[in-house]
Amino acid sequence: MERSLSFRSVSILSPESANGRNVVALGVADAFARHGSTTIFRPSAASKDPFTRILLDAAESAIPLDDSIGVSPEVFRSHEMSMRADIVARYHHIIDARTLDSTVIVGTDKSPITDPEEFSLNAKIAADLQSPVFLAVCTLHRNPDELLATVHACEEAVDEAGSKVLGLFVTGCSPERREDTLNGLHELPYQVWTVPPQTVDPQSEDSIRQSLESFRQQVPADELIQASEEDWNIPVTPLQFQYSLLHQAKAHHKTIVLPEGEEDRIIQAADFLLARDIVDLIIVGERESILERGDALGLTQLHKASFQSPHDEELLAQMTTELCRLRSKKGMTEEQARKTLQDASYFGTMLVVLGKADGLVSGSINSTATTVRPALQAIKTKPGSSLVSGAFLMCFDTHVALFADCAINPNPNAQCLAEIAIQSAQTAQSFGIEPRIGMLSYSTLGSGKGPDVELVEEATKLLREQAPELQVVGPIQFDAAWSPQVAASKAQGDPVAGRVNVFVFPDLSAGNIAYKAVQRSSGALAVGPVLQGLNKPVNDLSRGAMVQDIINTVALTAAQAD
């Protein structure tokens, strides 16, 4: 991903998608181009849209017109999540391979098809692309109160999506109305510029030139650049996180084994990953029967996988010898090893042990125990780890948090809780999250008493002794860990309370119930469980996993394998 350290992007959004919005987009593209290499991205526009061509010319961008458009207007009105995922992938395809200083993202155009949610959807896409917003709001048919109310409504939609407004262009503002307009907006916490009535005619060079001259007279380029560089909390939306997983996995390009090759969801996920060259895959099963099933499902890329028959005698002999060695203290015989290897999970695990794969993903048709047991017996825990724990990456609208342990340890003692916290912090760090740990309880910093509270108090003490570099608060209730407002009253002055992003639950019941309750009630994307503490990455799937869940888990496993 080649971007300059000063890389900036900004989305131009308008509730009208017209009435001066194009003048603003043209002027911003021109200003950014005069301050460094710039390109244009349209999340949705017609394939031969002449205005997009004009924007590319103003930005002095050599990127082809078709490459600068995410999806067509018809696709934009289709299934929201898949459409947004396509836009994120397209955007990164453009900018990741180039050295750029700026990207100007211009929202959808005015359409005869009215969609009352279109502005909010544009705001969500801005958050997906981790881009702050410049608003363009027309004042031609609004009095000052109506203008301010419209701006506030747009702000609310942008904030709710997870992005931030960094500036406002009031379009259609004649010189006579300029002073009154600015006075009516003086309390806004960002820069406001006015732009007089002007229309960009894509067929007229004079119109384009006049629009640029008018914009330059009203909007100093230095002010515009300064506003675009304001610090803000960059969101990580679920779609952005999924893209980052796939990007990270593709960069490492590891080999992952899938033992459940007979399952349709597994081979559908495999087809997606192979089509994009994200990982190399070993699918356990008979090649011809899997390819035949893939043809029936309309899959076209499965032939790129490696297929491993579980009846390969040469390989079984190697596995048998190694499994007997690993389980020698348990007295495993060759006959027992052969029988054990009839289990696809054990067979797949031994492919990792023998170095033929970097990690394993299983569990779409088997229990967690079936996935974890072979890993514990053959791959074993990392040096310094005494247990394996399971964390979920919970992708909320604007950020990612970890919940642990939600999969493995029913009733951990204080030392185990401390180790789970350390493992979870390491997982967070591996995905670019600075861990702030909350050791959860029904008590906040001594507000309640009892054996369960004492357990978490002891775990917090051990954690601070064993990993003093980590930010931690505990015992703490979930609301005080999550909400700055609640933390201000329940944990006043604590620097971690209200900002926790690694939530360590006191037992498996609490963790498992919490992640499922949050997932189902809030719509958060739950990725995992990530199995922590193993020598090599092995990750478990829910038996209810969808194809996208499997794709995410394979990508996550490949990223862990680095």
XYZ file of C-alpha atoms in Angstrom:
562
model
C 0.000 0.000 0.000
C 2.017 2.953 -1.274
C 0.722 6.195 0.183
C 2.608 9.258 1.293
C 2.689 10.010 5.002
C 0.591 13.110 4.317
C -2.038 11.226 2.297
C -5.433 12.893 2.509
C -8.840 11.997 1.189
C -12.110 13.850 1.352
C -15.646 13.000 0.270
C -17.824 15.666 -1.318
C -21.407 14.960 -0.243
C -24.576 16.913 -0.904
C -28.209 16.283 0.072
C -29.192 17.446 -3.423
C -26.297 15.923 -5.390
C -26.712 18.993 -7.600
C -27.185 22.777 -7.263
C -23.491 23.644 -7.090
C -22.141 20.312 -5.858
C -20.284 19.822 -9.146
C -18.633 23.242 -8.867
C -17.384 22.292 -5.398
C -16.079 18.913 -6.561
C -14.297 20.534 -9.487
C -12.765 23.229 -7.299
C -11.577 20.803 -4.618
C -10.018 18.526 -7.255
C -8.209 21.516 -8.733
C -6.950 22.742 -5.330
C -5.703 19.310 -4.261
C -3.951 18.792 -7.604
C -2.005 22.014 -7.046
C -0.730 20.579 -3.747
C 0.322 17.084 -4.885
C -0.592 14.017 -6.909
C -4.354 13.581 -6.815
C -6.991 11.310 -8.253
C -10.769 11.080 -8.298
C -12.991 8.260 -7.106
C -16.712 7.990 -7.769
C -18.347 5.275 -5.625
C -21.166 5.215 -8.168
C -21.457 6.888 -11.563
C -22.363 6.045 -15.141
C -19.579 4.279 -17.012
C -19.080 7.096 -19.543
C -19.959 9.943 -17.179
C -18.546 13.150 -18.746
C -18.325 14.997 -15.422
C -16.050 12.324 -13.945
C -13.767 12.823 -16.950
C -13.682 16.566 -16.229
C -12.802 15.883 -12.578
C -9.953 13.586 -13.612
C -8.638 16.287 -15.935
C -8.839 18.898 -13.156
C -6.931 16.541 -10.840
C -4.384 15.874 -13.596
C -4.963 12.181 -12.973
C -3.846 9.561 -15.476
C -6.141 6.895 -14.028
C -8.620 5.662 -16.667
C -12.222 6.766 -16.325
C -13.598 3.239 -15.845
C -11.089 2.547 -13.060
C -12.256 5.629 -11.169
C -15.843 4.372 -10.760
C -16.880 1.853 -8.119
C -20.216 0.527 -9.329
C -22.947 1.548 -11.766
C -26.042 3.420 -10.535
C -28.063 0.240 -11.106
C -25.759 -1.802 -8.858
C -25.736 1.028 -6.302
C -29.457 0.481 -5.814
C -28.971 -3.282 -5.277
C -28.042 -5.198 -2.099
C -26.367 -2.613 0.152
C -23.645 -4.667 1.855
C -22.378 -6.444 -1.253
C -22.446 -3.149 -3.166
C -20.455 -1.388 -0.443
C -17.952 -4.245 -0.336
C -17.436 -3.929 -4.104
C -16.862 -0.171 -3.728
C -14.273 -0.648 -0.963
C -12.413 -3.251 -3.024
C -12.492 -1.048 -6.120
C -11.256 1.988 -4.203
C -8.273 0.151 -2.769
C -7.520 -1.394 -6.159
C -7.024 2.169 -7.403
C -5.097 3.786 -4.569
C -3.047 0.936 -3.081
C -0.953 0.434 -6.210
C -0.101 4.118 -6.629
C 1.825 6.802 -4.817
C -0.743 9.524 -4.161
C -1.032 12.577 -1.968
C -4.807 13.032 -2.259
C -8.034 11.413 -3.325
C -11.241 13.345 -3.907
C -14.293 11.115 -3.507
C -17.461 12.493 -5.072
C -20.836 11.068 -4.037
C -23.687 9.988 -6.246
C -25.249 12.224 -8.873
C -28.808 13.509 -8.947
C -31.170 10.840 -10.216
C -34.821 10.711 -11.333
C -35.149 7.749 -8.944
C -35.674 9.205 -5.478
C -34.060 7.348 -2.594
C -34.626 9.026 0.800
C -31.690 7.071 2.270
C -29.182 8.017 -0.443
C -27.337 10.694 1.534
C -26.940 8.368 4.524
C -25.661 5.645 2.216
C -23.092 8.038 0.741
C -22.020 8.882 4.293
C -21.601 5.187 5.143
C -19.434 4.733 2.062
C -17.290 7.698 3.114
C -16.745 5.918 6.460
C -15.986 2.627 4.648
C -13.311 4.480 2.669
C -12.032 6.169 5.858
C -12.673 9.567 4.353
C -13.871 12.735 6.137
C -16.552 14.856 4.491
C -16.938 18.271 2.909
C -20.638 19.129 2.686
C -22.114 21.044 -0.228
C -25.537 22.476 0.696
C -27.496 24.825 -1.536
C -29.109 27.989 -0.159
C -31.039 29.040 -3.286
C -34.396 27.883 -1.937
C -33.643 27.955 1.802
C -33.768 30.723 4.374
C -30.993 30.836 7.020
C -32.906 28.684 9.513
C -33.699 26.061 6.876
C -30.093 26.055 5.715
C -28.779 25.484 9.253
C -31.329 22.736 9.909
C -30.295 20.987 6.675
C -26.626 21.195 7.626
C -27.339 19.731 11.067
C -29.328 16.861 9.508
C -26.403 16.092 7.194
C -23.949 16.290 10.101
C -26.023 13.803 12.079
C -26.056 11.313 9.199
C -22.293 11.661 8.684
C -21.547 11.270 12.399
C -23.856 8.265 12.685
C -22.074 6.606 9.760
C -18.721 7.084 11.500
C -17.199 9.823 9.369
C -16.779 13.515 10.221
C -17.639 16.840 8.588
C -14.496 18.964 8.138
C -15.969 21.810 6.116
C -19.104 23.240 4.500
C -19.646 24.813 1.077
C -22.826 26.884 0.850
C -23.641 26.834 -2.849
C -25.943 29.139 -4.775
C -24.988 31.965 -2.420
C -25.061 35.360 -4.167
C -22.618 38.069 -2.970
C -25.526 40.014 -1.422
C -26.483 37.082 0.814
C -22.967 36.055 1.751
C -22.613 38.020 5.003
C -26.027 37.038 6.360
C -25.418 33.403 5.417
C -22.078 33.252 7.215
C -23.545 34.970 10.274
C -26.265 32.339 10.444
C -23.643 29.563 10.424
C -21.038 31.165 12.682
C -21.425 28.552 15.452
C -20.447 25.621 13.227
C -17.160 24.089 14.461
C -15.515 23.968 11.034
C -14.648 26.163 8.076
C -17.544 27.517 5.979
C -17.156 28.853 2.428
C -19.758 30.315 0.085
C -19.927 29.632 -3.637
C -22.069 31.839 -5.926
C -24.656 30.351 -8.287
C -22.766 28.528 -11.011
C -23.345 25.452 -13.185
C -20.711 23.228 -14.745
C -21.581 22.326 -18.318
C -19.402 19.299 -19.226
C -19.723 20.218 -22.907
C -18.464 23.793 -22.470
C -14.832 24.635 -21.768
C -15.885 28.205 -20.946
C -18.299 26.925 -18.312
C -15.602 24.753 -16.755
C -13.099 27.610 -16.732
C -15.591 30.072 -15.247
C -16.596 27.615 -12.541
C -12.967 27.106 -11.520
C -12.262 30.842 -11.500
C -15.337 31.519 -9.371
C -14.386 28.787 -6.895
C -10.776 29.982 -6.607
C -11.951 33.526 -5.831
C -14.210 32.372 -3.002
C -12.198 29.481 -1.524
C -8.483 30.003 -0.724
C -6.655 26.759 -1.531
C -4.548 26.964 1.641
C -7.685 27.104 3.807
C -9.105 24.118 1.976
C -5.949 22.026 2.406
C -5.665 22.986 6.077
C -9.255 21.964 6.744
C -8.745 18.608 5.019
C -5.749 17.831 7.251
C -7.582 18.204 10.571
C -7.099 15.237 12.906
C -10.104 12.961 13.352
C -10.876 9.494 14.667
C -10.571 7.342 11.560
C -13.343 4.719 11.599
C -12.873 1.026 10.957
C -16.199 -0.160 9.576
C -16.936 -3.886 9.209
C -16.407 -3.661 5.456
C -13.108 -1.814 5.874
C -11.946 -4.418 8.396
C -12.912 -7.277 6.089
C -10.974 -5.633 3.275
C -7.934 -5.141 5.522
C -8.047 -8.828 6.467
C -8.072 -9.879 2.832
C -5.352 -7.363 1.979
C -3.142 -8.563 4.843
C -3.721 -12.209 3.917
C -2.867 -11.579 0.276
C 0.334 -9.793 1.265
C 1.464 -12.820 3.318
C 0.085 -15.397 0.852
C 0.155 -18.383 3.170
C -1.141 -21.925 2.655
C -4.257 -22.848 4.633
C -5.747 -26.332 4.899
C -9.524 -26.866 4.811
C -10.350 -30.354 6.136
C -14.085 -30.140 5.375
C -13.855 -30.305 1.591
C -17.241 -31.977 1.242
C -19.106 -28.915 2.597
C -20.641 -26.535 0.019
C -19.934 -23.386 2.070
C -16.269 -24.348 2.360
C -15.731 -24.772 -1.361
C -17.735 -21.610 -2.142
C -15.444 -19.641 0.177
C -12.431 -21.371 -1.363
C -13.563 -20.337 -4.844
C -13.799 -16.676 -3.744
C -10.332 -16.713 -2.165
C -8.687 -18.519 -5.077
C -10.264 -16.170 -7.625
C -8.538 -13.256 -5.877
C -5.250 -15.062 -5.238
C -5.492 -14.289 -1.514
C -4.172 -17.607 -0.163
C -3.043 -21.008 -1.348
C -5.453 -23.719 -0.230
C -5.206 -27.421 0.490
C -8.684 -28.951 0.428
C -8.945 -32.359 2.060
C -10.982 -34.744 -0.080
C -11.047 -36.376 -3.483
C -10.226 -33.890 -6.240
C -12.675 -35.127 -8.867
C -15.704 -35.307 -6.594
C -15.016 -31.830 -5.148
C -14.552 -30.301 -8.602
C -17.727 -31.996 -9.790
C -19.641 -30.489 -6.863
C -18.040 -27.122 -7.599
C -19.256 -27.271 -11.204
C -22.776 -27.951 -9.940
C -22.538 -24.841 -7.749
C -21.241 -22.722 -10.630
C -17.744 -22.333 -9.151
C -14.936 -21.662 -11.615
C -11.718 -21.318 -9.611
C -11.537 -24.471 -7.460
C -9.033 -26.090 -9.815
C -6.420 -23.646 -8.450
C -6.495 -25.403 -5.056
C -4.344 -28.347 -4.034
C -6.390 -31.419 -3.138
C -5.262 -33.954 -0.588
C -6.867 -37.365 -0.461
C -7.163 -38.661 3.117
C -6.324 -42.126 1.703
C -2.832 -41.220 0.430
C -0.783 -44.110 1.859
C 2.591 -42.418 1.523
C 1.400 -39.364 3.419
C -0.479 -41.448 5.998
C 2.742 -43.298 6.798
C 4.504 -39.991 7.537
C 1.590 -38.753 9.616
C 1.376 -41.995 11.566
C 5.054 -41.895 12.496
C 4.897 -38.249 13.558
C 1.658 -38.610 15.517
C 3.066 -41.611 17.399
C 6.147 -39.538 18.270
C 4.069 -36.568 19.447
C 1.797 -38.793 21.539
C 4.466 -41.209 22.754
C 3.978 -40.218 26.386
C 0.346 -41.232 26.022
C 1.392 -44.592 24.608
C -0.146 -44.096 21.167
C 0.356 -47.094 18.898
C 0.539 -47.150 15.110
C -2.892 -48.740 14.957
C -4.360 -46.028 17.188
C -2.676 -43.319 15.105
C -4.143 -44.756 11.889
C -7.592 -44.794 13.411
C -7.167 -41.242 14.720
C -6.168 -39.990 11.267
C -9.498 -41.110 9.834
C -10.842 -37.944 11.482
C -10.522 -35.144 8.897
C -9.613 -32.615 11.604
C -6.661 -34.717 12.773
C -5.629 -35.351 9.177
C -5.720 -31.623 8.382
C -3.893 -30.756 11.585
C -1.074 -33.144 10.685
C -0.654 -31.338 7.359
C 0.175 -28.256 9.418
C 2.470 -30.247 11.740
C 4.380 -31.648 8.743
C 4.882 -28.129 7.348
C 2.700 -28.626 4.287
C 0.338 -25.836 5.414
C 0.714 -22.704 7.546
C -2.661 -22.922 9.279
C -6.031 -24.654 9.395
C -9.691 -23.611 9.385
C -12.377 -26.113 10.364
C -15.653 -26.387 12.270
C -18.349 -25.726 9.664
C -19.725 -29.231 10.270
C -17.788 -30.233 13.400
C -17.791 -29.027 16.993
C -15.212 -26.684 18.486
C -13.789 -29.590 20.477
C -13.226 -31.547 17.262
C -11.147 -28.676 15.882
C -9.288 -27.766 19.066
C -8.401 -31.235 20.397
C -6.084 -32.225 17.501
C -4.407 -28.807 17.646
C -3.736 -29.122 21.387
C -2.353 -32.646 21.005
C -0.267 -32.170 17.864
C 0.478 -28.450 17.339
C 0.495 -27.633 21.059
C 0.762 -24.289 22.799
C 3.379 -21.623 22.256
C 6.342 -21.454 24.636
C 5.161 -19.534 27.688
C 1.490 -20.323 27.063
C -0.314 -22.745 29.337
C -3.701 -22.583 27.624
C -5.599 -21.902 24.433
C -8.346 -19.286 24.453
C -10.888 -18.059 21.936
C -11.464 -14.411 21.057
C -13.956 -12.825 18.707
C -13.142 -9.727 16.700
C -16.352 -7.710 17.032
C -16.695 -5.264 14.152
C -19.008 -2.406 15.105
C -20.043 0.466 12.830
C -16.890 2.495 13.441
C -14.358 0.321 15.282
C -13.223 -3.202 16.131
C -13.126 -4.682 19.645
C -12.103 -8.087 21.041
C -14.260 -10.266 23.290
C -12.516 -13.153 25.141
C -12.697 -15.930 26.188
C -15.877 -16.836 24.328
C -15.060 -20.365 23.157
C -12.709 -22.530 25.225
C -12.240 -22.138 29.003
C -15.388 -22.601 31.138
C -14.191 -21.379 34.549
C -10.722 -19.828 34.342
C -8.827 -19.047 37.522
C -7.059 -15.717 38.086
C -3.832 -16.793 36.374
C -5.790 -18.081 33.370
C -7.746 -14.823 33.097
C -4.491 -12.861 33.132
C -3.070 -15.079 30.384
C -6.254 -14.755 28.306
C -5.911 -10.969 28.588
C -2.288 -11.056 27.422
C -3.119 -13.349 24.500
C -6.023 -11.104 23.499
C -3.819 -8.009 23.639
C -1.349 -9.730 21.305
C -4.171 -10.603 18.920
C -5.358 -6.991 18.944
C -1.861 -5.734 18.208
C -1.495 -8.158 15.289
C -4.467 -6.461 13.636
C -3.294 -2.911 14.277
C -5.453 -2.295 17.363
C -3.814 -0.633 20.357
C -5.168 -2.795 23.215
C -6.976 -1.218 26.142
C -8.070 -4.069 28.387
C -11.132 -4.258 30.597
C -11.282 -7.108 33.137
C -15.035 -7.492 33.397
C -17.114 -8.106 36.499
C -20.384 -7.044 38.104
C -18.300 -4.589 40.144
C -16.477 -1.440 39.050
C -13.291 -0.663 40.957
C -14.557 -1.976 44.287
C -18.226 -1.051 44.040
C -19.231 -4.651 44.799
C -17.802 -7.514 46.828
C -17.762 -11.306 46.645
C -15.675 -14.260 45.448
C -16.329 -13.521 41.758
C -15.092 -9.946 42.185
C -12.040 -11.114 44.126
C -11.175 -13.465 41.255
C -11.113 -10.578 38.760
C -9.208 -8.349 41.209
C -6.514 -11.022 41.506
C -6.425 -11.521 37.719
C -6.010 -7.767 37.183
C -3.166 -7.664 39.708
C -1.396 -10.588 37.985
C -1.898 -9.000 34.572
C -0.273 -5.767 35.686
C 2.661 -7.688 37.149
C 3.164 -9.875 34.094
C 2.561 -7.243 31.400
C 3.068 -3.799 32.953
C 3.224 -2.181 29.515
C -0.460 -2.914 28.821
C -3.289 -0.461 29.545
C -5.787 -2.184 31.826
C -8.715 -1.434 34.110
C -10.485 -3.870 36.380
C -12.637 -5.078 37.842
C -15.064 -3.074 35.723
C -18.652 -3.420 34.557
C -19.271 -3.577 30.827
C -21.083 -0.231 30.647
C -18.263 1.579 32.423
C -15.717 -0.114 30.171
C -17.625 0.765 26.989
C -19.132 4.213 27.569
C -17.121 7.376 28.380
C -20.282 8.881 29.876
C -20.815 5.967 32.275
C -17.098 5.805 33.053
C -17.167 9.470 34.067
C -19.476 8.606 36.969
C -18.478 5.026 37.817
C -14.714 5.168 37.183
C -13.933 8.861 37.274
C -10.331 9.657 36.401
C -9.410 6.190 35.144
C -7.653 6.629 31.763
C -8.833 3.268 30.324
C -12.444 3.142 31.534
C -14.866 4.143 28.788
C -12.216 3.410 26.133
C -11.813 -0.372 26.475
C -11.459 -2.351 23.240
C -10.327 -5.735 24.674
C -13.081 -7.124 26.906
C -12.033 -10.082 29.077
C -15.048 -11.922 30.481
C -14.825 -13.753 33.818
C -16.050 -17.090 32.436
C -17.129 -18.845 29.256
C -20.860 -18.459 29.893
C -20.586 -14.685 30.188
C -18.322 -14.354 27.150
C -20.264 -16.633 24.848
C -23.638 -15.143 25.779
C -22.316 -11.591 25.437
C -20.774 -11.954 21.985
C -23.889 -13.649 20.595
C -26.225 -11.134 22.215
C -24.229 -8.198 20.855
C -23.867 -9.793 17.424
C -27.581 -10.484 17.040
C -28.966 -7.333 18.638
C -26.550 -4.721 17.268
C -25.723 -6.209 13.888
C -22.008 -6.253 14.711
C -19.899 -8.561 12.554
C -18.280 -11.268 14.704
C -15.085 -12.727 13.221
C -13.767 -15.821 14.941
C -13.258 -17.401 17.275
C -9.566 -16.683 16.927
C -7.797 -19.484 18.787
C -4.999 -17.901 20.811
C -1.908 -19.526 22.293
C -1.174 -22.224 19.686
C 2.180 -22.724 17.957
C 0.480 -22.497 14.544
C -2.829 -20.813 13.707
C -5.861 -23.074 13.852
C -9.254 -21.401 13.817
C -12.729 -22.712 14.447
C -15.926 -21.945 12.554
C -19.439 -21.866 13.865
C -21.550 -24.644 12.385
C -23.893 -21.845 11.334
C -21.093 -19.967 9.554
C -21.986 -18.274 6.285
C -19.657 -18.206 3.286
C -18.451 -14.693 4.176
C -17.648 -15.844 7.721
C -15.479 -18.624 6.295
C -13.728 -16.209 3.935
C -12.977 -13.869 6.849
C -11.685 -16.692 9.062
C -9.378 -18.070 6.373
C -7.999 -14.567 5.750
C -7.559 -14.028 9.480
C -5.705 -17.353 9.793
C -3.378 -16.433 6.948
C -2.660 -13.082 8.606
C -1.914 -14.843 11.919
C 0.466 -17.216 10.151
C 2.880 -14.411 9.299
